Amino acid sequence: MTTHADVVPDTTVDEYAESTRRRVLELVASDGPVTAADLAARLGLTSAGVRRHLAQLEEDGTITVHATPGIGPVRRGRPARAYVVTAHGQTELHDAYSDIAVQALRHLRAAAGEAGVASFAAQRFDDVVERLSPLLTATDPEERAAQLAAALSDDGYAASVRPVAAATLVPIAQLCQGHCPVQHVAEEFPELCEAEARAFAELLGTHVQRLATIAGGAHACVTNLPLGIAPNATPEGTR
């Protein structure tokens, strides 16, 4: 016999599904390209359950299948579908205060020109360097990059460090940022992306190469990091 206590209100079920779908979207942003099986393992759900959420997100236009081969475990038959976040999905994740920031920077540009915007961007990321430097205590380049990714993730950038298989004299990793809280600002003011890359170079004590940005239309911001050069840092992370 079913009692009132056994019945879960539809609103509660809907809220749980929406919360899970949001978590799936966030993981696709941070880990993409990522498969349904990988997401199921991360979330403790069945692959079928995750695929339902992925289908809804794909229908909504917030994620799409990534065409890069070799993602996910090798299986017989069709290769696993790997997903990344679309520009619309980034919009779903972005902070509503971006519109105010764009208006403020437009006003700054009108008053002080492009030099004023560049100065603002440089100051913003000087502040980032000052704030994050104490958190980057490792002297090993790979460990230090991982610390930077963790700090960026705490700031909402869904960052991770991934190794790159390349025939180079110096080992290379890629810093991937699956979400950009200032995407819509950076689309109009790329000075923010340029200053961010300079901040990464200063924090890691090495040259970095920005390969792609969300603001430029990519599914993630990707930065090449040479790992064979020790950073100019003390164990305390002082500048």
PDB file of C-alpha atoms in Angstrom:
ATOM      1  CA  MET A   1       0.000   0.000   0.000  1.00  0.00           C
ATOM      2  CA  THR A   2       1.353   3.427  -0.984  1.00  0.00           C
ATOM      3  CA  THR A   3       1.095   6.170   1.610  1.00  0.00           C
ATOM      4  CA  HIS A   4       1.366   9.908   1.132  1.00  0.00           C
ATOM      5  CA  ALA A   5       4.873   9.716   2.622  1.00  0.00           C
ATOM      6  CA  ASP A   6       5.912   7.337  -0.171  1.00  0.00           C
ATOM      7  CA  VAL A   7       4.933   9.748  -2.923  1.00  0.00           C
ATOM      8  CA  VAL A   8       7.664  12.118  -4.077  1.00  0.00           C
ATOM      9  CA  PRO A   9       6.191  15.417  -5.296  1.00  0.00           C
ATOM     10  CA  ASP A  10       6.687  16.059  -8.999  1.00  0.00           C
ATOM     11  CA  THR A  11       8.335  19.382  -8.182  1.00  0.00           C
ATOM     12  CA  THR A  12      10.972  17.601  -6.081  1.00  0.00           C
ATOM     13  CA  VAL A  13      11.671  15.118  -8.883  1.00  0.00           C
ATOM     14  CA  ASP A  14      11.924  17.951 -11.401  1.00  0.00           C
ATOM     15  CA  GLU A  15      14.279  19.925  -9.151  1.00  0.00           C
ATOM     16  CA  TYR A  16      16.509  16.875  -8.664  1.00  0.00           C
ATOM     17  CA  ALA A  17      16.619  16.213 -12.405  1.00  0.00           C
ATOM     18  CA  GLU A  18      17.426  19.847 -13.119  1.00  0.00           C
ATOM     19  CA  SER A  19      20.163  19.848 -10.480  1.00  0.00           C
ATOM     20  CA  THR A  20      21.692  16.676 -11.928  1.00  0.00           C
ATOM     21  CA  ARG A  21      21.486  18.057 -15.465  1.00  0.00           C
ATOM     22  CA  ARG A  22      23.243  21.224 -14.315  1.00  0.00           C
ATOM     23  CA  ARG A  23      25.988  19.104 -12.748  1.00  0.00           C
ATOM     24  CA  VAL A  24      26.350  17.166 -16.013  1.00  0.00           C
ATOM     25  CA  LEU A  25      26.698  20.459 -17.908  1.00  0.00           C
ATOM     26  CA  GLU A  26      29.340  21.687 -15.467  1.00  0.00           C
ATOM     27  CA  LEU A  27      31.321  18.432 -15.807  1.00  0.00           C
ATOM     28  CA  VAL A  28      31.154  18.582 -19.590  1.00  0.00           C
ATOM     29  CA  ALA A  29      32.530  22.120 -19.315  1.00  0.00           C
ATOM     30  CA  SER A  30      35.361  21.131 -16.981  1.00  0.00           C
ATOM     31  CA  ASP A  31      36.263  17.691 -18.397  1.00  0.00           C
ATOM     32  CA  GLY A  32      35.129  17.806 -22.017  1.00  0.00           C
ATOM     33  CA  PRO A  33      35.478  16.170 -24.426  1.00  0.00           C
ATOM     34  CA  VAL A  34      33.898  13.575 -22.125  1.00  0.00           C
ATOM     35  CA  THR A  35      31.754  10.469 -22.672  1.00  0.00           C
ATOM     36  CA  ALA A  36      28.545   9.321 -21.009  1.00  0.00           C
ATOM     37  CA  ALA A  37      30.426   6.449 -19.357  1.00  0.00           C
ATOM     38  CA  ASP A  38      32.983   8.838 -17.855  1.00  0.00           C
ATOM     39  CA  LEU A  39      30.232  11.133 -16.567  1.00  0.00           C
ATOM     40  CA  ALA A  40      28.312   8.196 -15.097  1.00  0.00           C
ATOM     41  CA  ALA A  41      31.413   7.114 -13.182  1.00  0.00           C
ATOM     42  CA  ARG A  42      31.954  10.655 -11.853  1.00  0.00           C
ATOM     43  CA  LEU A  43      28.320  11.101 -10.787  1.00  0.00           C
ATOM     44  CA  GLY A  44      27.585   7.580  -9.561  1.00  0.00           C
ATOM     45  CA  LEU A  45      24.720   7.210 -12.039  1.00  0.00           C
ATOM     46  CA  THR A  46      23.910   4.676 -14.747  1.00  0.00           C
ATOM     47  CA  SER A  47      25.123   5.379 -18.259  1.00  0.00           C
ATOM     48  CA  ALA A  48      21.499   5.251 -19.440  1.00  0.00           C
ATOM     49  CA  GLY A  49      20.514   7.900 -16.889  1.00  0.00           C
ATOM     50  CA  VAL A  50      23.390  10.168 -17.905  1.00  0.00           C
ATOM     51  CA  ARG A  51      22.551   9.714 -21.585  1.00  0.00           C
ATOM     52  CA  ARG A  52      19.029  10.998 -20.925  1.00  0.00           C
ATOM     53  CA  HIS A  53      20.472  14.180 -19.431  1.00  0.00           C
ATOM     54  CA  LEU A  54      22.965  14.478 -22.286  1.00  0.00           C
ATOM     55  CA  ALA A  55      20.172  14.076 -24.824  1.00  0.00           C
ATOM     56  CA  GLN A  56      18.214  16.880 -23.160  1.00  0.00           C
ATOM     57  CA  LEU A  57      21.249  19.146 -22.996  1.00  0.00           C
ATOM     58  CA  GLU A  58      22.055  18.409 -26.633  1.00  0.00           C
ATOM     59  CA  GLU A  59      18.442  19.161 -27.596  1.00  0.00           C
ATOM     60  CA  ASP A  60      18.673  22.440 -25.656  1.00  0.00           C
ATOM     61  CA  GLY A  61      21.801  23.322 -27.614  1.00  0.00           C
ATOM     62  CA  THR A  62      24.046  23.604 -24.548  1.00  0.00           C
ATOM     63  CA  ILE A  63      26.336  20.690 -25.486  1.00  0.00           C
ATOM     64  CA  THR A  64      27.397  19.047 -28.729  1.00  0.00           C
ATOM     65  CA  VAL A  65      29.318  15.990 -29.852  1.00  0.00           C
ATOM     66  CA  HIS A  66      33.039  16.608 -30.291  1.00  0.00           C
ATOM     67  CA  ALA A  67      34.410  15.180 -33.519  1.00  0.00           C
ATOM     68  CA  THR A  68      37.936  14.419 -32.252  1.00  0.00           C
ATOM     69  CA  PRO A  69      38.762  10.680 -32.537  1.00  0.00           C
ATOM     70  CA  GLY A  70      40.385   8.654 -29.805  1.00  0.00           C
ATOM     71  CA  ILE A  71      38.378  10.045 -26.872  1.00  0.00           C
ATOM     72  CA  GLY A  72      37.223   7.513 -24.310  1.00  0.00           C
ATOM     73  CA  PRO A  73      37.848   3.759 -24.052  1.00  0.00           C
ATOM     74  CA  VAL A  74      38.015   1.702 -27.219  1.00  0.00           C
ATOM     75  CA  ARG A  75      34.873  -0.397 -27.744  1.00  0.00           C
ATOM     76  CA  ARG A  76      33.538  -2.569 -30.522  1.00  0.00           C
ATOM     77  CA  GLY A  77      31.092  -0.921 -32.885  1.00  0.00           C
ATOM     78  CA  ARG A  78      30.566   2.802 -32.916  1.00  0.00           C
ATOM     79  CA  PRO A  79      33.153   4.907 -31.073  1.00  0.00           C
ATOM     80  CA  ALA A  80      31.976   6.546 -27.856  1.00  0.00           C
ATOM     81  CA  ARG A  81      30.387   9.963 -28.323  1.00  0.00           C
ATOM     82  CA  ALA A  82      32.332  12.641 -26.468  1.00  0.00           C
ATOM     83  CA  TYR A  83      30.680  15.937 -25.556  1.00  0.00           C
ATOM     84  CA  VAL A  84      31.779  19.546 -25.195  1.00  0.00           C
ATOM     85  CA  VAL A  85      29.903  22.691 -24.195  1.00  0.00           C
ATOM     86  CA  THR A  86      28.573  24.997 -26.928  1.00  0.00           C
ATOM     87  CA  ALA A  87      28.591  28.797 -26.906  1.00  0.00           C
ATOM     88  CA  HIS A  88      24.976  28.644 -25.755  1.00  0.00           C
ATOM     89  CA  GLY A  89      26.010  26.332 -22.918  1.00  0.00           C
ATOM     90  CA  GLN A  90      28.660  28.822 -21.854  1.00  0.00           C
ATOM     91  CA  THR A  91      25.921  31.448 -21.770  1.00  0.00           C
ATOM     92  CA  GLU A  92      23.924  29.223 -19.415  1.00  0.00           C
ATOM     93  CA  LEU A  93      26.933  29.100 -17.091  1.00  0.00           C
ATOM     94  CA  HIS A  94      28.022  32.731 -17.286  1.00  0.00           C
ATOM     95  CA  ASP A  95      27.472  35.389 -14.640  1.00  0.00           C
ATOM     96  CA  ALA A  96      24.664  37.883 -15.316  1.00  0.00           C
ATOM     97  CA  TYR A  97      26.900  40.717 -14.114  1.00  0.00           C
ATOM     98  CA  SER A  98      28.832  40.460 -17.390  1.00  0.00           C
ATOM     99  CA  ASP A  99      26.441  42.920 -19.043  1.00  0.00           C
ATOM    100  CA  ILE A 100      27.285  45.553 -16.434  1.00  0.00           C
ATOM    101  CA  ALA A 101      31.013  44.900 -16.880  1.00  0.00           C
ATOM    102  CA  VAL A 102      30.722  45.339 -20.653  1.00  0.00           C
ATOM    103  CA  GLN A 103      28.937  48.665 -20.200  1.00  0.00           C
ATOM    104  CA  ALA A 104      31.594  49.837 -17.737  1.00  0.00           C
ATOM    105  CA  LEU A 105      34.447  48.926 -20.090  1.00  0.00           C
ATOM    106  CA  ARG A 106      32.713  50.607 -23.009  1.00  0.00           C
ATOM    107  CA  HIS A 107      32.502  53.753 -20.908  1.00  0.00           C
ATOM    108  CA  LEU A 108      36.196  53.413 -20.001  1.00  0.00           C
ATOM    109  CA  ARG A 109      37.134  52.967 -23.666  1.00  0.00           C
ATOM    110  CA  ALA A 110      35.143  56.047 -24.640  1.00  0.00           C
ATOM    111  CA  ALA A 111      36.806  58.102 -21.910  1.00  0.00           C
ATOM    112  CA  ALA A 112      40.384  56.792 -22.012  1.00  0.00           C
ATOM    113  CA  GLY A 113      40.669  54.962 -25.333  1.00  0.00           C
ATOM    114  CA  GLU A 114      42.102  51.499 -25.970  1.00  0.00           C
ATOM    115  CA  ALA A 115      45.056  52.298 -23.709  1.00  0.00           C
ATOM    116  CA  GLY A 116      42.645  52.706 -20.810  1.00  0.00           C
ATOM    117  CA  VAL A 117      41.149  49.262 -21.420  1.00  0.00           C
ATOM    118  CA  ALA A 118      44.605  47.688 -21.732  1.00  0.00           C
ATOM    119  CA  SER A 119      45.669  49.340 -18.480  1.00  0.00           C
ATOM    120  CA  PHE A 120      42.558  48.018 -16.722  1.00  0.00           C
ATOM    121  CA  ALA A 121      43.187  44.487 -18.017  1.00  0.00           C
ATOM    122  CA  ALA A 122      46.828  44.609 -16.917  1.00  0.00           C
ATOM    123  CA  GLN A 123      45.891  45.841 -13.448  1.00  0.00           C
ATOM    124  CA  ARG A 124      43.197  43.187 -13.086  1.00  0.00           C
ATOM    125  CA  PHE A 125      45.625  40.387 -13.756  1.00  0.00           C
ATOM    126  CA  ASP A 126      48.386  41.981 -11.698  1.00  0.00           C
ATOM    127  CA  ASP A 127      45.893  41.595  -8.867  1.00  0.00           C
ATOM    128  CA  VAL A 128      45.328  37.953  -9.878  1.00  0.00           C
ATOM    129  CA  VAL A 129      49.072  37.290  -9.804  1.00  0.00           C
ATOM    130  CA  GLU A 130      49.371  38.886  -6.376  1.00  0.00           C
ATOM    131  CA  ARG A 131      46.424  36.881  -5.021  1.00  0.00           C
ATOM    132  CA  LEU A 132      47.358  33.495  -6.499  1.00  0.00           C
ATOM    133  CA  SER A 133      51.136  33.602  -6.033  1.00  0.00           C
ATOM    134  CA  PRO A 134      50.977  32.487  -2.370  1.00  0.00           C
ATOM    135  CA  LEU A 135      48.896  29.457  -3.457  1.00  0.00           C
ATOM    136  CA  LEU A 136      51.496  28.231  -5.942  1.00  0.00           C
ATOM    137  CA  THR A 137      54.069  26.754  -3.600  1.00  0.00           C
ATOM    138  CA  ALA A 138      55.473  23.932  -5.772  1.00  0.00           C
ATOM    139  CA  THR A 139      58.788  24.315  -7.568  1.00  0.00           C
ATOM    140  CA  ASP A 140      58.146  21.358  -9.890  1.00  0.00           C
ATOM    141  CA  PRO A 141      56.609  22.878 -13.070  1.00  0.00           C
ATOM    142  CA  GLU A 142      53.900  20.208 -13.446  1.00  0.00           C
ATOM    143  CA  GLU A 143      52.836  20.434  -9.811  1.00  0.00           C
ATOM    144  CA  ARG A 144      52.811  24.221  -9.987  1.00  0.00           C
ATOM    145  CA  ALA A 145      50.580  24.099 -13.085  1.00  0.00           C
ATOM    146  CA  ALA A 146      48.205  21.793 -11.217  1.00  0.00           C
ATOM    147  CA  GLN A 147      48.085  24.262  -8.331  1.00  0.00           C
ATOM    148  CA  LEU A 148      47.237  27.041 -10.781  1.00  0.00           C
ATOM    149  CA  ALA A 149      44.442  24.940 -12.287  1.00  0.00           C
ATOM    150  CA  ALA A 150      43.021  24.262  -8.824  1.00  0.00           C
ATOM    151  CA  ALA A 151      43.099  27.965  -7.943  1.00  0.00           C
ATOM    152  CA  LEU A 152      41.397  28.866 -11.230  1.00  0.00           C
ATOM    153  CA  SER A 153      38.725  26.241 -10.621  1.00  0.00           C
ATOM    154  CA  ASP A 154      38.008  27.808  -7.237  1.00  0.00           C
ATOM    155  CA  ASP A 155      37.440  31.047  -9.168  1.00  0.00           C
ATOM    156  CA  GLY A 156      34.907  29.360 -11.478  1.00  0.00           C
ATOM    157  CA  TYR A 157      37.074  28.566 -14.499  1.00  0.00           C
ATOM    158  CA  ALA A 158      36.650  24.747 -14.408  1.00  0.00           C
ATOM    159  CA  ALA A 159      40.368  24.347 -15.079  1.00  0.00           C
ATOM    160  CA  SER A 160      42.501  21.243 -15.502  1.00  0.00           C
ATOM    161  CA  VAL A 161      46.004  20.345 -16.705  1.00  0.00           C
ATOM    162  CA  ARG A 162      46.347  17.709 -19.398  1.00  0.00           C
ATOM    163  CA  PRO A 163      49.540  16.142 -20.764  1.00  0.00           C
ATOM    164  CA  VAL A 164      50.354  16.565 -24.445  1.00  0.00           C
ATOM    165  CA  ALA A 165      51.961  13.782 -26.447  1.00  0.00           C
ATOM    166  CA  ALA A 166      54.332  15.778 -28.628  1.00  0.00           C
ATOM    167  CA  ALA A 167      57.818  15.158 -29.990  1.00  0.00           C
ATOM    168  CA  THR A 168      59.443  18.179 -28.348  1.00  0.00           C
ATOM    169  CA  LEU A 169      62.611  18.684 -26.364  1.00  0.00           C
ATOM    170  CA  VAL A 170      60.622  20.137 -23.465  1.00  0.00           C
ATOM    171  CA  PRO A 171      57.573  18.279 -22.064  1.00  0.00           C
ATOM    172  CA  ILE A 172      54.362  20.195 -22.672  1.00  0.00           C
ATOM    173  CA  ALA A 173      51.029  20.228 -20.877  1.00  0.00           C
ATOM    174  CA  GLN A 174      47.869  22.139 -21.644  1.00  0.00           C
ATOM    175  CA  LEU A 175      45.960  24.265 -19.173  1.00  0.00           C
ATOM    176  CA  CYS A 176      42.294  23.862 -20.150  1.00  0.00           C
ATOM    177  CA  GLN A 177      39.610  26.183 -18.800  1.00  0.00           C
ATOM    178  CA  GLY A 178      36.183  24.703 -19.487  1.00  0.00           C
ATOM    179  CA  HIS A 179      34.299  27.770 -18.328  1.00  0.00           C
ATOM    180  CA  CYS A 180      35.001  31.490 -18.514  1.00  0.00           C
ATOM    181  CA  PRO A 181      33.055  33.702 -16.090  1.00  0.00           C
ATOM    182  CA  VAL A 182      34.027  36.770 -18.151  1.00  0.00           C
ATOM    183  CA  GLN A 183      33.368  35.218 -21.582  1.00  0.00           C
ATOM    184  CA  HIS A 184      30.910  37.831 -22.772  1.00  0.00           C
ATOM    185  CA  VAL A 185      33.167  40.648 -21.634  1.00  0.00           C
ATOM    186  CA  ALA A 186      36.239  39.107 -23.274  1.00  0.00           C
ATOM    187  CA  GLU A 187      34.367  38.641 -26.562  1.00  0.00           C
ATOM    188  CA  GLU A 188      34.359  42.423 -26.941  1.00  0.00           C
ATOM    189  CA  PHE A 189      37.522  43.119 -24.959  1.00  0.00           C
ATOM    190  CA  PRO A 190      40.181  40.491 -25.880  1.00  0.00           C
ATOM    191  CA  GLU A 191      42.664  42.498 -23.812  1.00  0.00           C
ATOM    192  CA  LEU A 192      41.373  40.448 -20.859  1.00  0.00           C
ATOM    193  CA  CYS A 193      42.485  37.187 -22.496  1.00  0.00           C
ATOM    194  CA  GLU A 194      45.870  38.636 -23.421  1.00  0.00           C
ATOM    195  CA  ALA A 195      46.483  39.905 -19.899  1.00  0.00           C
ATOM    196  CA  GLU A 196      45.385  36.563 -18.442  1.00  0.00           C
ATOM    197  CA  ALA A 197      47.994  34.728 -20.531  1.00  0.00           C
ATOM    198  CA  ARG A 198      50.676  37.131 -19.295  1.00  0.00           C
ATOM    199  CA  ALA A 199      49.540  36.447 -15.730  1.00  0.00           C
ATOM    200  CA  PHE A 200      49.900  32.691 -16.300  1.00  0.00           C
ATOM    201  CA  ALA A 201      53.417  33.205 -17.638  1.00  0.00           C
ATOM    202  CA  GLU A 202      54.375  35.227 -14.579  1.00  0.00           C
ATOM    203  CA  LEU A 203      52.788  32.778 -12.138  1.00  0.00           C
ATOM    204  CA  LEU A 204      54.473  29.772 -13.759  1.00  0.00           C
ATOM    205  CA  GLY A 205      57.773  31.522 -14.488  1.00  0.00           C
ATOM    206  CA  THR A 206      57.862  30.377 -18.103  1.00  0.00           C
ATOM    207  CA  HIS A 207      56.659  31.299 -21.569  1.00  0.00           C
ATOM    208  CA  VAL A 208      53.100  30.133 -22.309  1.00  0.00           C
ATOM    209  CA  GLN A 209      51.210  29.937 -25.595  1.00  0.00           C
ATOM    210  CA  ARG A 210      47.470  30.591 -25.781  1.00  0.00           C
ATOM    211  CA  LEU A 211      45.974  28.264 -28.418  1.00  0.00           C
ATOM    212  CA  ALA A 212      42.247  28.922 -28.100  1.00  0.00           C
ATOM    213  CA  THR A 213      39.719  30.870 -26.061  1.00  0.00           C
ATOM    214  CA  ILE A 214      36.037  30.466 -25.278  1.00  0.00           C
ATOM    215  CA  ALA A 215      35.605  34.136 -26.124  1.00  0.00           C
ATOM    216  CA  GLY A 216      37.030  33.354 -29.557  1.00  0.00           C
ATOM    217  CA  GLY A 217      34.505  30.564 -30.168  1.00  0.00           C
ATOM    218  CA  ALA A 218      36.340  27.486 -28.855  1.00  0.00           C
ATOM    219  CA  HIS A 219      34.741  25.061 -26.396  1.00  0.00           C
ATOM    220  CA  ALA A 220      37.544  25.742 -23.905  1.00  0.00           C
ATOM    221  CA  CYS A 221      40.414  28.133 -23.280  1.00  0.00           C
ATOM    222  CA  VAL A 222      43.583  26.163 -24.005  1.00  0.00           C
ATOM    223  CA  THR A 223      47.105  27.290 -23.106  1.00  0.00           C
ATOM    224  CA  ASN A 224      50.320  25.384 -23.818  1.00  0.00           C
ATOM    225  CA  LEU A 225      52.644  25.148 -20.813  1.00  0.00           C
ATOM    226  CA  PRO A 226      56.294  24.046 -21.162  1.00  0.00           C
ATOM    227  CA  LEU A 227      57.115  21.843 -18.160  1.00  0.00           C
ATOM    228  CA  GLY A 228      60.855  21.546 -18.502  1.00  0.00           C
ATOM    229  CA  ILE A 229      61.734  24.962 -17.096  1.00  0.00           C
ATOM    230  CA  ALA A 230      61.734  25.510 -13.355  1.00  0.00           C
ATOM    231  CA  PRO A 231      59.621  28.493 -12.307  1.00  0.00           C
ATOM    232  CA  ASN A 232      61.142  31.519 -10.609  1.00  0.00           C
ATOM    233  CA  ALA A 233      59.461  30.830  -7.293  1.00  0.00           C
ATOM    234  CA  THR A 234      60.371  30.077  -3.743  1.00  0.00           C
ATOM    235  CA  PRO A 235      58.652  27.268  -1.799  1.00  0.00           C
ATOM    236  CA  GLU A 236      56.514  29.953  -0.175  1.00  0.00           C
ATOM    237  CA  GLY A 237      55.370  31.217  -3.585  1.00  0.00           C
ATOM    238  CA  THR A 238      56.634  34.743  -2.984  1.00  0.00           C
ATOM    239  CA  ARG A 239      57.218  37.072  -5.935  1.00  0.00           C
TER     240      ARG A 239
END
